[in-house]
Short mmCIF file of C-alpha atoms in Angstrom, two decimals:
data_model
loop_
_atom_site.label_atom_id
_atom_site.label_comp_id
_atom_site.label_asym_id
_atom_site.label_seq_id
_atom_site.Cartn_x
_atom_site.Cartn_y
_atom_site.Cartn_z
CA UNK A 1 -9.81 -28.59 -9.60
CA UNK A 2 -6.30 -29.54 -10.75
CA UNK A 3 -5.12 -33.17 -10.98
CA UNK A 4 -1.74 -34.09 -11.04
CA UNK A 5 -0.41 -35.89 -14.22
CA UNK A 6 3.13 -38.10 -13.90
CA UNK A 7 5.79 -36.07 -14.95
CA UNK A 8 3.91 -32.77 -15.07
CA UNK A 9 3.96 -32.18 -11.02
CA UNK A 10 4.79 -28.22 -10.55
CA UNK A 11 7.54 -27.74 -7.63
CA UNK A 12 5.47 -27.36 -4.07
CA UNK A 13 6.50 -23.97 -2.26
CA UNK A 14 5.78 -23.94 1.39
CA UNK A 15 4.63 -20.36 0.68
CA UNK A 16 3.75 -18.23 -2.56
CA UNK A 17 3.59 -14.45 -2.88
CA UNK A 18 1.50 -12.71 -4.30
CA UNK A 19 2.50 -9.21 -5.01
CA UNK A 20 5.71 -7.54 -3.69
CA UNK A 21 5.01 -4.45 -2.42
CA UNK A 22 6.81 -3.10 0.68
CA UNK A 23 4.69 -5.94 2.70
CA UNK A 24 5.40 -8.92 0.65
CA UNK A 25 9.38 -7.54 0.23
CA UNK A 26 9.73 -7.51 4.24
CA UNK A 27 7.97 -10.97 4.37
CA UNK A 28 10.72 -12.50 2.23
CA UNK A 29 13.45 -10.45 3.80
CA UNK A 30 12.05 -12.54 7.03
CA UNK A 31 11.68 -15.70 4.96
CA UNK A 32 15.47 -15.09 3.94
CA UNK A 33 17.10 -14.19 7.35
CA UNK A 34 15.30 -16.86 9.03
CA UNK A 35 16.62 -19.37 6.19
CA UNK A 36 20.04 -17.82 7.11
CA UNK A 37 19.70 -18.62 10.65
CA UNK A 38 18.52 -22.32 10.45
CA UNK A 39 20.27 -23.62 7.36
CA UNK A 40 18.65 -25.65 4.52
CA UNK A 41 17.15 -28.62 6.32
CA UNK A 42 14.83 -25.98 8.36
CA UNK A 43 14.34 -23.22 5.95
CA UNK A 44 11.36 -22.02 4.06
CA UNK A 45 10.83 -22.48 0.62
CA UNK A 46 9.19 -19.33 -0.85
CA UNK A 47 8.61 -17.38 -4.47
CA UNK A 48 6.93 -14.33 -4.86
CA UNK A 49 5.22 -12.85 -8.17
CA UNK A 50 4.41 -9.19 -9.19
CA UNK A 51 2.89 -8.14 -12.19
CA UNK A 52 4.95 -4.59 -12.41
CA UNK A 53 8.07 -4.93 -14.39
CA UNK A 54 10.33 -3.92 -11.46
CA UNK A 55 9.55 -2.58 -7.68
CA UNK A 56 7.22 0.36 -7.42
CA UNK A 57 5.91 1.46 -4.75
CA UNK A 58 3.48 5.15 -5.39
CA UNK A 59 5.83 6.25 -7.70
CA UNK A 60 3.05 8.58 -8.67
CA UNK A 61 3.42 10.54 -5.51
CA UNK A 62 7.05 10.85 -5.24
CA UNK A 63 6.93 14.82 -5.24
CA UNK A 64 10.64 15.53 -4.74
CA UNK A 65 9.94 17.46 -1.44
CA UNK A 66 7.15 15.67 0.23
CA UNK A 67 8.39 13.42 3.52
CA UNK A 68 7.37 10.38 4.98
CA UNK A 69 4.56 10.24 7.40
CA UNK A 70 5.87 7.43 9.47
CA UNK A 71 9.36 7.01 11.31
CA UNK A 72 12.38 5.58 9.15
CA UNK A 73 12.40 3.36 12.40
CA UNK A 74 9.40 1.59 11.19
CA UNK A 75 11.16 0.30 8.16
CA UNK A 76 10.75 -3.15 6.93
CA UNK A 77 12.51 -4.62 9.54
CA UNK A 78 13.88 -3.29 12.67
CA UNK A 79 10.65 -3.35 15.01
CA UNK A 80 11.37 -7.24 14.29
CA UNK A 81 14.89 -7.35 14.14
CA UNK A 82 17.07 -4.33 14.98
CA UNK A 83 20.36 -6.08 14.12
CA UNK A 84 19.25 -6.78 10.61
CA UNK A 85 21.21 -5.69 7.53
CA UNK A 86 18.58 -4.38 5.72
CA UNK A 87 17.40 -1.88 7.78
CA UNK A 88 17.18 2.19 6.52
CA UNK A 89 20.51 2.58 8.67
CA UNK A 90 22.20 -0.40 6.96
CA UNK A 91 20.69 1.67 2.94
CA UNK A 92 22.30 4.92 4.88
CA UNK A 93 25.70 3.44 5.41
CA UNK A 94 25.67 1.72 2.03
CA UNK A 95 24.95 5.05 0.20
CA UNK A 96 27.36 7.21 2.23
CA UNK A 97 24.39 9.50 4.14
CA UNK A 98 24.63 8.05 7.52
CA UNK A 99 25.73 10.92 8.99
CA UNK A 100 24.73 13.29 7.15
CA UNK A 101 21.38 12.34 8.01
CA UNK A 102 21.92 11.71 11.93
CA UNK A 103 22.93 15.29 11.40
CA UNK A 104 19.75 16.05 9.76
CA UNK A 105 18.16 15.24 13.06
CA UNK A 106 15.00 14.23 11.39
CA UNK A 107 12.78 11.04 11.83
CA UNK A 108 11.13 11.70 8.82
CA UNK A 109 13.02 10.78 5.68
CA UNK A 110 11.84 12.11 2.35
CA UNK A 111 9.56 10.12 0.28
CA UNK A 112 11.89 9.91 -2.73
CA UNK A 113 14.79 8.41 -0.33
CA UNK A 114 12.61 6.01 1.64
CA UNK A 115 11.11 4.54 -1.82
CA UNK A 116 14.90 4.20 -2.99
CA UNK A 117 15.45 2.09 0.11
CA UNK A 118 12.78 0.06 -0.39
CA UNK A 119 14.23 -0.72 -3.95
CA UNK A 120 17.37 -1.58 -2.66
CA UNK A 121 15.85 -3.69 0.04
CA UNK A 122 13.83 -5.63 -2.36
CA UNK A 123 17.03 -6.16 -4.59
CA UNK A 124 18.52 -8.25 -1.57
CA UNK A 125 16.24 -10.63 -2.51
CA UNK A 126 15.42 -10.50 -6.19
CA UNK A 127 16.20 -14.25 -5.95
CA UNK A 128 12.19 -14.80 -4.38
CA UNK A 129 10.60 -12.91 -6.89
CA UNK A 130 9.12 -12.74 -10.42
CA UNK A 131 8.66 -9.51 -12.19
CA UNK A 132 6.16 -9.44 -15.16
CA UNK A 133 4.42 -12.21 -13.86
CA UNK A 134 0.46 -11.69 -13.14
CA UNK A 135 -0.95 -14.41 -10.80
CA UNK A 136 -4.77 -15.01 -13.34
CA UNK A 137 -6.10 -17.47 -10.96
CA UNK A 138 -5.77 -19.94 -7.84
CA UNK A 139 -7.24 -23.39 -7.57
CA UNK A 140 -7.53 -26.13 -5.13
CA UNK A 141 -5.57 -29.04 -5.37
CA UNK A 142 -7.59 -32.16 -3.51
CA UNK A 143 -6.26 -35.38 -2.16
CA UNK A 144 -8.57 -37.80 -0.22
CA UNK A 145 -11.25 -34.85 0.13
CA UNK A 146 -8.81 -32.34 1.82
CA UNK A 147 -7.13 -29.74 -0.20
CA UNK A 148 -3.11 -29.83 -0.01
CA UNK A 149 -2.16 -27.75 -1.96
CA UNK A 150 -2.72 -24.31 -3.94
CA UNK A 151 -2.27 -24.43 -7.71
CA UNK A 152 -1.23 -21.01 -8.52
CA UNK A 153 -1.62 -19.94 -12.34
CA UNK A 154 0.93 -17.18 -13.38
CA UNK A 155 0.95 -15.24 -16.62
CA UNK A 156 4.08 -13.93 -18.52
CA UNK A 157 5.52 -13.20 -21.33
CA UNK A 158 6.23 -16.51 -22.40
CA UNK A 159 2.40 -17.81 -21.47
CA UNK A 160 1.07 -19.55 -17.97
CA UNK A 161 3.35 -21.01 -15.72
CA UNK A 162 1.36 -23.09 -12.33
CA UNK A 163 3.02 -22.93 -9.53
CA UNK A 164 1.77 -25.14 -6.21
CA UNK A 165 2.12 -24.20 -2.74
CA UNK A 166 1.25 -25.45 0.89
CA UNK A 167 0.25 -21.65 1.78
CA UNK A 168 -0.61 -18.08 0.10
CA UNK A 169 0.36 -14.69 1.57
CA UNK A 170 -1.68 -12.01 -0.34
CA UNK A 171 -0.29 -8.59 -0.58
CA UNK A 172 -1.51 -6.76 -3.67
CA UNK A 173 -2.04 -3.37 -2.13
CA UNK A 174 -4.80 -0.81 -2.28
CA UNK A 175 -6.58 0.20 -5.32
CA UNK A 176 -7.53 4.23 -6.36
CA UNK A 177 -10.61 5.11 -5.69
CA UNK A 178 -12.45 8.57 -7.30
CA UNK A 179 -16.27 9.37 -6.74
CA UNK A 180 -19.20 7.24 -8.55
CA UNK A 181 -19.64 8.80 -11.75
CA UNK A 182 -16.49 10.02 -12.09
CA UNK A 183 -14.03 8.25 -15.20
CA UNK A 184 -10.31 9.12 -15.00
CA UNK A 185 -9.39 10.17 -18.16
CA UNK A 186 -6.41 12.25 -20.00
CA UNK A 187 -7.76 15.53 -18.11
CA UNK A 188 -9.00 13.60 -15.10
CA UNK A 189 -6.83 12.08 -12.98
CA UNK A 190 -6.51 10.10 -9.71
CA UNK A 191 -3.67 11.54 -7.15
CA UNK A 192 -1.56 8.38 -7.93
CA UNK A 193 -1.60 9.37 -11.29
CA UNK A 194 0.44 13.31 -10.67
CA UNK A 195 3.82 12.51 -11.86
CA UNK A 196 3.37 10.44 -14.57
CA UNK A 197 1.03 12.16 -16.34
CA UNK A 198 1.73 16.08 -15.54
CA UNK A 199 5.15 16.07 -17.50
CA UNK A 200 2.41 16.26 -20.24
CA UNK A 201 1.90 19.72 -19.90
CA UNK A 202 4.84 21.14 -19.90
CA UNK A 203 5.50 24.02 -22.95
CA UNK A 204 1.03 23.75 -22.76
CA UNK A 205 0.76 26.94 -20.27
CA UNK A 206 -2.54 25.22 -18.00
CA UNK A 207 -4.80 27.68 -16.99
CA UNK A 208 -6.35 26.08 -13.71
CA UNK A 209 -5.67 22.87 -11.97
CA UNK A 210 -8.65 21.64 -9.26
CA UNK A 211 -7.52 19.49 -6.97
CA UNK A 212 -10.32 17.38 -4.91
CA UNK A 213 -9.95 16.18 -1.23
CA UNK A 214 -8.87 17.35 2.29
CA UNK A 215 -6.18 14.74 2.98
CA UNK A 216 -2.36 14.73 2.97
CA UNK A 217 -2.37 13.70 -0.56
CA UNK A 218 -4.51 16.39 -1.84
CA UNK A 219 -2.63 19.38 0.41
CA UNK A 220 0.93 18.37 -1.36
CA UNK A 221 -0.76 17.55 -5.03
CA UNK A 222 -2.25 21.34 -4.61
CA UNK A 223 1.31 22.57 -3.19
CA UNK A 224 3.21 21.00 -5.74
CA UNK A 225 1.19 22.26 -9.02
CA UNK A 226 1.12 25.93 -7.44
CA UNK A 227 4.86 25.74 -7.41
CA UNK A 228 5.43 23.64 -10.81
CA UNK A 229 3.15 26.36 -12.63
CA UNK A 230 3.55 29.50 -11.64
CA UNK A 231 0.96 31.11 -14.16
CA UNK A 232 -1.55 28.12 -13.37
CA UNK A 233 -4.51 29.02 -10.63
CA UNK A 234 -4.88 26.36 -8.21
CA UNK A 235 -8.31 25.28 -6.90
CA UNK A 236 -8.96 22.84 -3.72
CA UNK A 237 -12.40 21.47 -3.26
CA UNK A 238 -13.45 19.95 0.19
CA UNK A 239 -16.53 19.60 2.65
CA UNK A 240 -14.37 21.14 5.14
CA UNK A 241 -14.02 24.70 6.25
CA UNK A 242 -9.98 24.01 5.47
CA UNK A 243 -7.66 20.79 6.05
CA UNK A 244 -7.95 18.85 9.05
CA UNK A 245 -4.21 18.40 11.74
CA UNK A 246 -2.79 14.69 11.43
CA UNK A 247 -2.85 13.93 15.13
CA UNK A 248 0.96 12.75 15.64
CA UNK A 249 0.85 13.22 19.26
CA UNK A 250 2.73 10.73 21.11
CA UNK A 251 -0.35 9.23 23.00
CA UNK A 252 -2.28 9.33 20.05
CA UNK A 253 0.50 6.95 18.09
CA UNK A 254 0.15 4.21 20.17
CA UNK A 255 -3.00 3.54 18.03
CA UNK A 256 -0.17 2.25 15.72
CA UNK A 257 1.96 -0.19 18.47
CA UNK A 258 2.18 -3.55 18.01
CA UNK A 259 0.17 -3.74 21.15
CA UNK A 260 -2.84 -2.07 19.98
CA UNK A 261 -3.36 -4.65 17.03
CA UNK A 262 -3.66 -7.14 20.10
CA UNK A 263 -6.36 -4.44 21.80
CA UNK A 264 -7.81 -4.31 18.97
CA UNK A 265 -8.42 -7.89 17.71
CA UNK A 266 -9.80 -8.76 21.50
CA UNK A 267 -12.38 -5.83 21.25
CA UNK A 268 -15.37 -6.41 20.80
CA UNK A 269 -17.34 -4.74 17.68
CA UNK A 270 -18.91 -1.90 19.16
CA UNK A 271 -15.35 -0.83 20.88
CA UNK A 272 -13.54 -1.45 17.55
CA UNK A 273 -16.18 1.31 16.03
CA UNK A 274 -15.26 3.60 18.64
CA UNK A 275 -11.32 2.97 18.68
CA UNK A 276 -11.50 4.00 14.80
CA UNK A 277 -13.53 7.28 15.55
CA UNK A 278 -11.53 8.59 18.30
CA UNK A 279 -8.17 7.75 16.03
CA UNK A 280 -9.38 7.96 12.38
CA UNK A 281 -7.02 11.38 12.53
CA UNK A 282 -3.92 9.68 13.11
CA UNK A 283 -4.48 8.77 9.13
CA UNK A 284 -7.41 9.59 6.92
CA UNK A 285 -8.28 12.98 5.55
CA UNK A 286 -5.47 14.65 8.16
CA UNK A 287 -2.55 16.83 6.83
CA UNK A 288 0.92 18.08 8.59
CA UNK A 289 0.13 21.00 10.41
CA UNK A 290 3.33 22.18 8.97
CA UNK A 291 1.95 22.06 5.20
CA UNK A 292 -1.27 23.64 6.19
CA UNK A 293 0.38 26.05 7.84
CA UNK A 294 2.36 26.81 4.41
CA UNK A 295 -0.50 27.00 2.78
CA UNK A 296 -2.53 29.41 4.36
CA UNK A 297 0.88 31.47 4.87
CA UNK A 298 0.95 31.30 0.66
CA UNK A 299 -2.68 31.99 0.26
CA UNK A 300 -2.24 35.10 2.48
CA UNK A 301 0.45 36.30 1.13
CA UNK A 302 -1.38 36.32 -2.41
CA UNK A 303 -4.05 37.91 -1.04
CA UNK A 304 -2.13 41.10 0.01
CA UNK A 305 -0.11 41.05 -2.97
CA UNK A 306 -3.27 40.82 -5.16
CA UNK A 307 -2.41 37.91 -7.18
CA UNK A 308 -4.65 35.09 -6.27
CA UNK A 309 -3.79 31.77 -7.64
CA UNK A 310 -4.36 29.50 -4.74
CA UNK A 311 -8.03 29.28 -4.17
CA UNK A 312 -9.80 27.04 -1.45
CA UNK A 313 -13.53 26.22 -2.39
CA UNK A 314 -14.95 24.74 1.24
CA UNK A 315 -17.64 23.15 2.55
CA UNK A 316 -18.00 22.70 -1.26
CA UNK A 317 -17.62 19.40 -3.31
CA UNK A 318 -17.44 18.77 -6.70
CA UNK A 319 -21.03 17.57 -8.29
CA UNK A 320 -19.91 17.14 -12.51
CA UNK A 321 -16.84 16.71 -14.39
CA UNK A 322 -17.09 16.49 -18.13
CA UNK A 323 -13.78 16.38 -20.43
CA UNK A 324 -13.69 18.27 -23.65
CA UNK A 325 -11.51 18.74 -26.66
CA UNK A 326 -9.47 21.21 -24.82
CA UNK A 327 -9.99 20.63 -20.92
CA UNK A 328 -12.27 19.36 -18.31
CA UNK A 329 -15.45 21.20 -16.79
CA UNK A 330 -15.93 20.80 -12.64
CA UNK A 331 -18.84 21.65 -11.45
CA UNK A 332 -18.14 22.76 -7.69
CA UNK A 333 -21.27 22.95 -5.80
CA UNK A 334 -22.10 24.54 -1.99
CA UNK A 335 -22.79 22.13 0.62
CA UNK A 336 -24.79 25.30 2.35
CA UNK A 337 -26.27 26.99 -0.63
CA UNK A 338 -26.43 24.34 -3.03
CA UNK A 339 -25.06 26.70 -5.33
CA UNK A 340 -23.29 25.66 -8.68
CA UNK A 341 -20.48 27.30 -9.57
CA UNK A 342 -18.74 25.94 -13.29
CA UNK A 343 -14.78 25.74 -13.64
CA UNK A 344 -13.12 25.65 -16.20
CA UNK A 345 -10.13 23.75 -15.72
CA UNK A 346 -7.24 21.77 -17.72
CA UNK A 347 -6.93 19.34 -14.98
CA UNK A 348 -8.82 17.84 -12.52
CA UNK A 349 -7.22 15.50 -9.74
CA UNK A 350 -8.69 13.45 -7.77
CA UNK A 351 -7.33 12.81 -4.34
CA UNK A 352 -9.86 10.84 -2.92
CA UNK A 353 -8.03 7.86 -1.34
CA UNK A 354 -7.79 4.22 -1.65
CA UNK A 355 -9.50 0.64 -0.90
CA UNK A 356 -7.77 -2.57 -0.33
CA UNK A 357 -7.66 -4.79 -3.43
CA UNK A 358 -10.37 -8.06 -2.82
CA UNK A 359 -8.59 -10.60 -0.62
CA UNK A 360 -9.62 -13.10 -1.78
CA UNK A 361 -10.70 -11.81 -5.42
CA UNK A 362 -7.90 -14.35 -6.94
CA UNK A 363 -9.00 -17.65 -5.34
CA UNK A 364 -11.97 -18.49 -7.30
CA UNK A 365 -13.58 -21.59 -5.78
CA UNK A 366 -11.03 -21.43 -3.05
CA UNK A 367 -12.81 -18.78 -1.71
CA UNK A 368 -15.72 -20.86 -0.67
CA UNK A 369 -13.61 -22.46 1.87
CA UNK A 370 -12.71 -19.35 3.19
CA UNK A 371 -15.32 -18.07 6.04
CA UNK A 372 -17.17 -14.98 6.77
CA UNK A 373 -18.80 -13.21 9.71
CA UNK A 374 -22.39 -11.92 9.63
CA UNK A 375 -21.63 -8.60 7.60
CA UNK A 376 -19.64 -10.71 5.12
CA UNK A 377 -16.29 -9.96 6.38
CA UNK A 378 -13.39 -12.48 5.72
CA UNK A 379 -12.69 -14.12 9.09
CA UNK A 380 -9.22 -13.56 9.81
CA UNK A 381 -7.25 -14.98 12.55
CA UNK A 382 -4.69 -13.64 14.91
CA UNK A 383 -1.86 -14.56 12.76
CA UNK A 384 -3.40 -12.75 9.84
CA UNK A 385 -4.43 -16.26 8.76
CA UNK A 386 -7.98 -16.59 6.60
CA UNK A 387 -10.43 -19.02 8.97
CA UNK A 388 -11.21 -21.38 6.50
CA UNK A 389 -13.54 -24.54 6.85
CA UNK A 390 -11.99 -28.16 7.44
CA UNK A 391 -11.36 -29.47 4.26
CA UNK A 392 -8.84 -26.76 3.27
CA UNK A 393 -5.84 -27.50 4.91
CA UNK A 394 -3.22 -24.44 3.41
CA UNK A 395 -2.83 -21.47 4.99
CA UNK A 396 -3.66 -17.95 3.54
CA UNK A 397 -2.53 -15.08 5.04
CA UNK A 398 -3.36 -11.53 4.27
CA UNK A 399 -1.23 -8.63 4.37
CA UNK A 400 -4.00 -5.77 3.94
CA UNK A 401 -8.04 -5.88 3.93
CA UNK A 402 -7.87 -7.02 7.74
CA UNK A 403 -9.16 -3.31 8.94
CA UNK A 404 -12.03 -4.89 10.34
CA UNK A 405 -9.92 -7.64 12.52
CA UNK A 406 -6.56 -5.71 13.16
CA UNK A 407 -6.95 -2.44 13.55
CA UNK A 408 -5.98 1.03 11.58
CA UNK A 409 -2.05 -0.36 10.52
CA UNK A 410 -3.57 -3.27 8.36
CA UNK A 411 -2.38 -0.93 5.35
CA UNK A 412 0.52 0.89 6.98
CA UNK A 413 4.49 0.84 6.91
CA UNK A 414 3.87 1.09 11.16
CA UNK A 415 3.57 -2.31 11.62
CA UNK A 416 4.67 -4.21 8.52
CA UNK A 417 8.06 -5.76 10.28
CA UNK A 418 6.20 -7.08 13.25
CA UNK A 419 3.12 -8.88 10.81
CA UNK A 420 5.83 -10.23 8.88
CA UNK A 421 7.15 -11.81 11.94
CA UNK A 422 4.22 -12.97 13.24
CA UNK A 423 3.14 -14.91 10.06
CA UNK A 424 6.52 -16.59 9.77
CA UNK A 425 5.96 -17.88 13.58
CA UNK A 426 2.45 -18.84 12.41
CA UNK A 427 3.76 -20.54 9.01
CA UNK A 428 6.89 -22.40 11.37
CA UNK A 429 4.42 -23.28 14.52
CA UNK A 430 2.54 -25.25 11.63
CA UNK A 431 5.28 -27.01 10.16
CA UNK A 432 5.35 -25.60 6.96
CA UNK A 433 8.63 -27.22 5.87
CA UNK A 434 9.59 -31.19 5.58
CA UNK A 435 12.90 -32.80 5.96
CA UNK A 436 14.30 -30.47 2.53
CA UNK A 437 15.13 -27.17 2.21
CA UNK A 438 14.01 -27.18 -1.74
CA UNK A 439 10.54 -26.84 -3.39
CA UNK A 440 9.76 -30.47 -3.70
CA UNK A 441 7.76 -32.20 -6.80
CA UNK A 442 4.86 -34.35 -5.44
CA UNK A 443 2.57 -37.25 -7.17
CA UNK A 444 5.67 -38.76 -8.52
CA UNK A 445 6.00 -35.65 -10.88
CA UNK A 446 9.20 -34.58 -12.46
CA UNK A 447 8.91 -30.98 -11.08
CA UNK A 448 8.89 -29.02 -13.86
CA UNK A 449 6.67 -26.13 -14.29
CA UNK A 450 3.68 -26.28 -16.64
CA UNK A 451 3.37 -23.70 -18.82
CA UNK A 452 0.45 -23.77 -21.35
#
């Protein structure tokens, strides 16, 4: 546990970051405007720390044609406050496209643009974070049996920094996941690897590229290599007799309404099981009808021309993958048959989804404070809060990995403005701040960071 030495106090944040994905960047766009609004004697004192060099958000799937999924409405901001200045509108105007894209008449920017906003968004406030800076560990700091504070450890280039707060928020994202068994490699890759490892083959003339999964990912991975190589044979692997419609119906999308993540956390288990079934294809393992449509329209067309390269293995998966010197070998076997059928490929990709990061994989010991319900869940309140037992007295918030408590947008752009929102109101109804508006040493410390 730490102790505090005179003179080596770290400065107390009322709230540290960790990671600054598109979550964590609209929670300190919220932190800032809010500081705006009250002045220093109310505002929030805040830092943020990402291990990436600079903002990234998927850069791995920025295929230069593929579109957003969600409405530029639901940026980081305007569900909370529409007046803001850092909405998508506000990036429009600043970049000269505002009419041009009104013009467009399109609610669906292209992936490429919206991940440019988001950079420009998080460069408003470049002030609240720390690039190249990995957060190694969190530990409790105790006074009189109750822990005040969170000593967060930080590595850099220039060694471990601590940095102490009243409260966490946790945003580190979602991690790749590809089958058991499987090891990504220089011929096997996860979807999130595409575009930084396929200008690799360019002047190499690739034979075959099999592409596995029946999501959104996978359709516009096997899209985009059929067009990028137009020698190269492109083979997609799923358990399904072809992809599956994204339900975007506008019924359907209330599943992603502020409202629903009330619904939801009120439910009780049973109807939370069934809310996910009936919606599950709003979001996973669903593609555009319009890029399945293009698809089959391609795959037809190559049929009656006679020159096949865009295969679809279904109700198939794939049961091996071995690199060698040269290339990778799938094994694609029938879910009916059980038949094996080898292919010879010089890349396989993996588009087999995601899982949230740990919560609360960073807090070490901390994490025995936090509480769990009978399947081992983290408890999570309302407020996106971590229950937590007595003697804890900081707040940690999660901004991901609460699937189980708030419903299907707990990873999603959809509702990312109004979360931020409501953990600010959770973090003010508190009374996160004292009489200063700066991070404030404590024990009689100087305030200067520790670095060791």
């Amino acid at each position: 546990m730490s102790q505090v030495l005179p003179g080596d106090a770290p400065l107390v944040h009322d709230l540290i970051g960790i990671g600054f994905g598109p979550s964590n960047v609209a929670m300190a766009i919220a932190l800032s405007e809010h500081n705006t609004r009250v002045g220093r004697e109310e505002s929030v004192t805040a830092h943020f720390f990402e291990q990436q060099p600079g903002f990234g958000w998927h850069r791995g799937m920025l295929i230069d044609d593929a579109t957003m999924q969600v409405s530029f409405l639901k940026d980081l901001v305007t569900l909370r406050n529409p007046a803001s200045e850092h909405s998508f509108l506000c990036y429009l105007q600043s970049k000269g496209r505002l009419i041009d894209f009104i013009n467009h008449k399109n609610l669906f920017p292209l992936r490429v643009e919206f991940h440019d906003y988001l950079e420009w968004a998080a460069a408003k406030v470049d002030d609240m974070v720390s690039y190249g800076h990995e957060v190694v560990s969190v530990t409790p700091f105790v006074h009189d049996g109750t822990v005040e504070y969170l000593d967060v450890t930080v590595r850099s280039g220039e060694g471990l920094e601590v940095h102490r707060a009243r409260n966490l928020v946790i945003g580190t994202g979602l991690r790749p996941v590809v089958p058991e068994g499987v090891e990504r490699g220089e011929r096997v890759w996860h979807n999130s690897d595409l575009l930084r490892k396929v200008d690799s083959l360019e002047g190499t003339s690739p034979a075959r590229f099999v592409v596995v999964g029946a999501g959104q990912s996978a359709a516009e991975n096997v899209a985009y290599l059929h067009r990028r190589f137009p020698e190269a044979e492109v083979c997609a692997v799923f358990s399904r007799y072809g992809y599956s419609p994204a339900d975007d119906s506008s019924f359907a999308n209330r599943i992603f309404d502020p409202q629903a993540v009330d619904d939801y956390f009120a439910a009780p288990d049973d109807v939370k099981g069934r809310l996910m079934a009936y919606h599950g294809n709003t979001n996973y393992s669903v593609v555009d009808i319009d890029l399945i449509d293009d698809l089959y329209r391609e795959m037809y067309r190559e049929k009656v021309l006679g020159t096949e390269r865009l295969r679809f293995l279904n109700v198939s998966r794939v049961t091996g993958v071995e690199e060698t010197s040269d290339g990778v070998r799938a094994t694609v076997s029938s879910l009916v048959t059980g038949e094996e059928t080898p292919l010879e490929a010089d890349v396989v990709v993996f588009a087999t989804g995601y899982s949230p990061a740990d919560p609360l994989g960073l807090l070490g010991e901390v994490a025995d404070s936090c509480l769990r319900d009978d399947e081992g869940r983290v408890r999570v309140e309302r407020d996106y809060r971590v229950v937590t037992d007595s003697a804890l007295r900081c707040g940690i918030y999660l901004q991901g990995g609460t699937e189980h408590t708030h419903g299907i947008t707990t990873s999603l752009l959809s509702n990312t403005a109004i979360r931020v929102g409501e953990i600010l109101d959770s973090l003010l109804g508190r009374g996160v701040t004292s009489a200063s508006g700066d991070a404030r040493p404590v024990a009689g410390g100087t305030g200067n960071t520790v670095r060791g």
